[in-house]
Amino acid sequence: MASSGRCVALSALLAGLLHTSPIHAKTVNFSDSLDNLTKLSQSSGNLSIDSSNAGYFGNDTGRIKRNTNSAVYVVYALSGDISQVAITAHFWRTEANTGDFILQGSSDGVSYNNLTVSKALQGVGAGNWEQVDLSASIAQSGIKYVKVVFPVLAGGNAWNPQISNVSIDYDDGTVDPCASAPGATLTLTDGMETYNKMYHGSGGLLRDVTNTGNFGGDDARLWRFLKNQEYMIYKVDGDISEFTLTSHFWRSDNTVLDIEFYLSKDGVNYQPLNVNNTKYGVGSGSWEKVDYSLANITPGYDFIKVVYPLTSDDASSWHPQIGNLVLKYVSNPGNSCDNIAKGGPVSGGSAPKAVPAQYSAKTSFDYYITRDGNNIYDGADLFKFVSFNVPELHVQESPYWGVIDPFEQEDAIKTIAAMGAKVTRTYVLSIFNDQRPERTKVHINIDGNGELVFDEDLFVSMDRMLNYANQHGVRIILPFIDNWSHWGGYQDLAKMRGISAADWWNSAQAKQDYKTIVSYVLNRVNTISGIPYKDDPAIFAWETGNELRDTTDAWTTEMAAYIKSIDSNHLVLDGKDVNISEAAIVDPNVDLISNHYYGGEFTERFYRDFNWVAGRKPFFIGEFGLESTDQVRDTLDKVIAENALGAMVWSLRQHDAYGGFLDHDEWKGIRAYHWPGFSENNAYDEINMVNLVWQKSYEIQGLAQPAISAPAYAPTLLPVTNVGDIRWQGVVNASHYDIERTRTPENSASWQVVGSNIVDGSTAAADMMVQNVVDWTGVSHNNVTVPKLFSDNSTSANTNYYYRVKAKNSSGASGYSNVEMYDGGEVLTTLTDPLANFNLINNHSANLALDASNPHYFDNDVSRIKRSSNTSEYLVYDTQASITGFTLTSHFWRTENAGDFTIALSSDGINYSTYNATVNNASVNAGNWETVTYSASGIAQNARYLKITFPLNTSGGSFWHPQLGKVEITHSNSVQ
């Protein structure tokens, strides 16, 4: 609703500037605990400090006494007019006739007059000593000196009486703003167009600008987007005198109660108000305008809190709505002096903390991330970030649930690193949810004995995640548990325990379960790196949970302390969202505060939260997005301008090990983003969004955004079983791919491009298909939606083809992938050599001979080749076509040990590469001979030559073993 009070407020402000208020001096206190004599301005001498027998003096270890029984005095000189003097004295009542101290005042330090002294006896205590409190009020101006004269008792002890403390109030010469008089009446008007006029507001409020006709033309109103009792707080520099609030109630729901109002003098302690209301009758759309008002409010209150009511079942959180507030107050800056300040940076955190030497070879990090006050550091360097949330870092959700492929984990980490983002936030530990019983593979479950059990396969995935993060320089934020049941949340854990969700925060069993989870995670030792999680530099922060909006302050306090009791190396992030916890802000065990924003108004909500937290704790936006790129850009600009810790957009998904990308339907037609962005996904502005996050990730660090790097490594071509569905594992930074094909892979000139500028990141429905998929662990998943990548429609039947792929972008291209052969049903030729002679062998070394003896030792193999001396020997076959497979039959005499045959392939007969064949051992036969086969299939190395090398028996064994019994080589019919 538009503001209507600006002219009135301006005129009132001018009137206030012309208003003359009395000037009041500021009173300060001087005190002397008499631990020494340094604060005295003057003394008679013959004085000393007594610290003995403190138990007689209320444990006061510093008191002034006389050294001889004579009249002595002390003088204090202050810079301003003295108004009050208070002295704590001690009398030894065994000497009953000791006189009183005399207090005197002076304006020049020369002429003194006695002051009227009040005396309060505290009663005789230990050692027969009594404390006596003396005080004097000074109404006369100009008194700047105070003299304290000791009494003298004839024949008495010098050490009685004594003084233990002196307190003097005086005017320091400055104006006391807290003593200012009321001034002009001013008006604060909030039409709810922004959140800027509030002092503070809860997180579950959004603006509504629709259907203004139902609200009498009111074009901006605040409503609850969550079923919580939301509130607004306003603060003025003066005394609130009256207010009027305009609201709108949907009368189709008559269960809603009235809006509540509270006043406060200090911003912490509020008291309720009885407020008048005026109803205007039900109008358009069943909405009724209701005005709340109150006048003649008792002076002294500078805070007002407006609290939304809840309906009986709160099914309609969007009503009532608040459209306008007019708040009148009398200017009085001094009224703020009793406010309880938010304070400065909260204690806690640590100095820069280096990674221990024993872990330095296993990480790219030199320091842990630390907090100092309200800033975050990497060593001595200020740490800030803009990044994406990457949910699927330690478990796979899309397109099926399961143990995530290591390729996908490393691809995600490399992607964040490529964007310069430095840190990412993953999703929670999964918990068994009986509404998703097919998801038996979860991080946390409860067994038949009521014990928490942890899935080792999924935690090994987490080990890999942290290991990759350490390798590639990316920090991880890990929330422990979820508020929701997407992956199983605390409600599901509570259900398995027979605890209601509402009782979970206070249940001793539930608290112990949470602590057991935390202890298991923090004390786990990474099975890959050997680094305990509590010592792992890749952890940026442990988050108590995801969107734990119903948690209690007591629960967060207890759990943050528990986390810190195990792990002092890492930050703790409060997982509460919507309404930020003041208790968490001031808790030294909580290092970070964040909030999540969906539904728009990101910038306004950021300011609302940041202004509340700023200066006390580091604040960042933990999740936001799924709106226009312009909205996200404006918010990131403000985050950077305000020097906040950072922000994380939701969400980015990585390459799929089956080809293409993991995909997820987020909200309102927006899908998960993919790097580096694809024009095929312009429907949700993917290219601009990922480029924005990339740009801001550098800007917040004060760095220039670099050009994108060329793909740094080659794709991996997956086995080609269907030319209509050619798939590969993608490369970070790649925007397109080229597919090449040949029938003669050994001929480098024969490769032809059959697919140019192929995209692997489209999420359009037309670019998807349904298949049955077997994941990397061997688990089958039926009817899985996967992206189409490339279909080669120019092939011939009964023909074998070879394929390869390379990645590229505007900065360059990768090398070529591996070569994969498509078996199109082409008839292959098999060269079979029973080794009855050397006729089929292309060439061989000199010391080889045929052997036909004792065939019963060799599975009745009647012709074999053996060495004729204990030397390294070989033989070579030339098929004159591409070799696709082979099987070699050999025989080993197990009385002596010998190594394996070596098989090597070559395209030119000169340069060979060793091929690791599959070795199968049979049982030992007569004469202690064993038949061993070496085999391979699907070879796509452009090789026509196969070389077999006999193992050399270096221990001086028999040269006639092992023996080669039969060679079978499968090859194409295309002569090279």
Coordinates of C-alpha atoms in Angstrom, one line a residue, residues 2 8 17 29 38 53 123 195 202 293 383 402 404 456 480 546 568 664 710 748-749 777 817 855 922:
A2 CA 1.4 3.4 -0.9
V8 CA 3.1 15.2 7.6
L17 CA 14.4 20.4 14.7
N29 CA 31.5 6.9 37.7
T38 CA 47.9 5.2 42.4
N53 CA 42.9 -11.2 57.1
G123 CA 26.5 -5.5 61.6
Y195 CA 10.6 -4.7 4.7
S202 CA 10.0 -13.1 11.2
S293 CA -5.9 1.2 16.9
F383 CA 36.8 -16.3 3.1
G402 CA 21.2 -45.8 -5.1
I404 CA 26.3 -42.8 -6.3
E456 CA 28.9 -48.7 5.1
F480 CA 23.1 -34.0 9.4
N546 CA 18.3 -28.9 6.9
S568 CA 37.1 -28.2 17.5
H664 CA 15.7 -33.1 -11.3
A710 CA 39.0 -26.0 -22.5
S748 CA 43.9 -42.6 -38.8
A749 CA 42.8 -41.1 -42.1
T777 CA 27.2 -51.7 -8.5
S817 CA 38.0 -40.9 -26.1
P855 CA 50.0 -85.7 -24.9
A922 CA 42.1 -75.5 -15.0

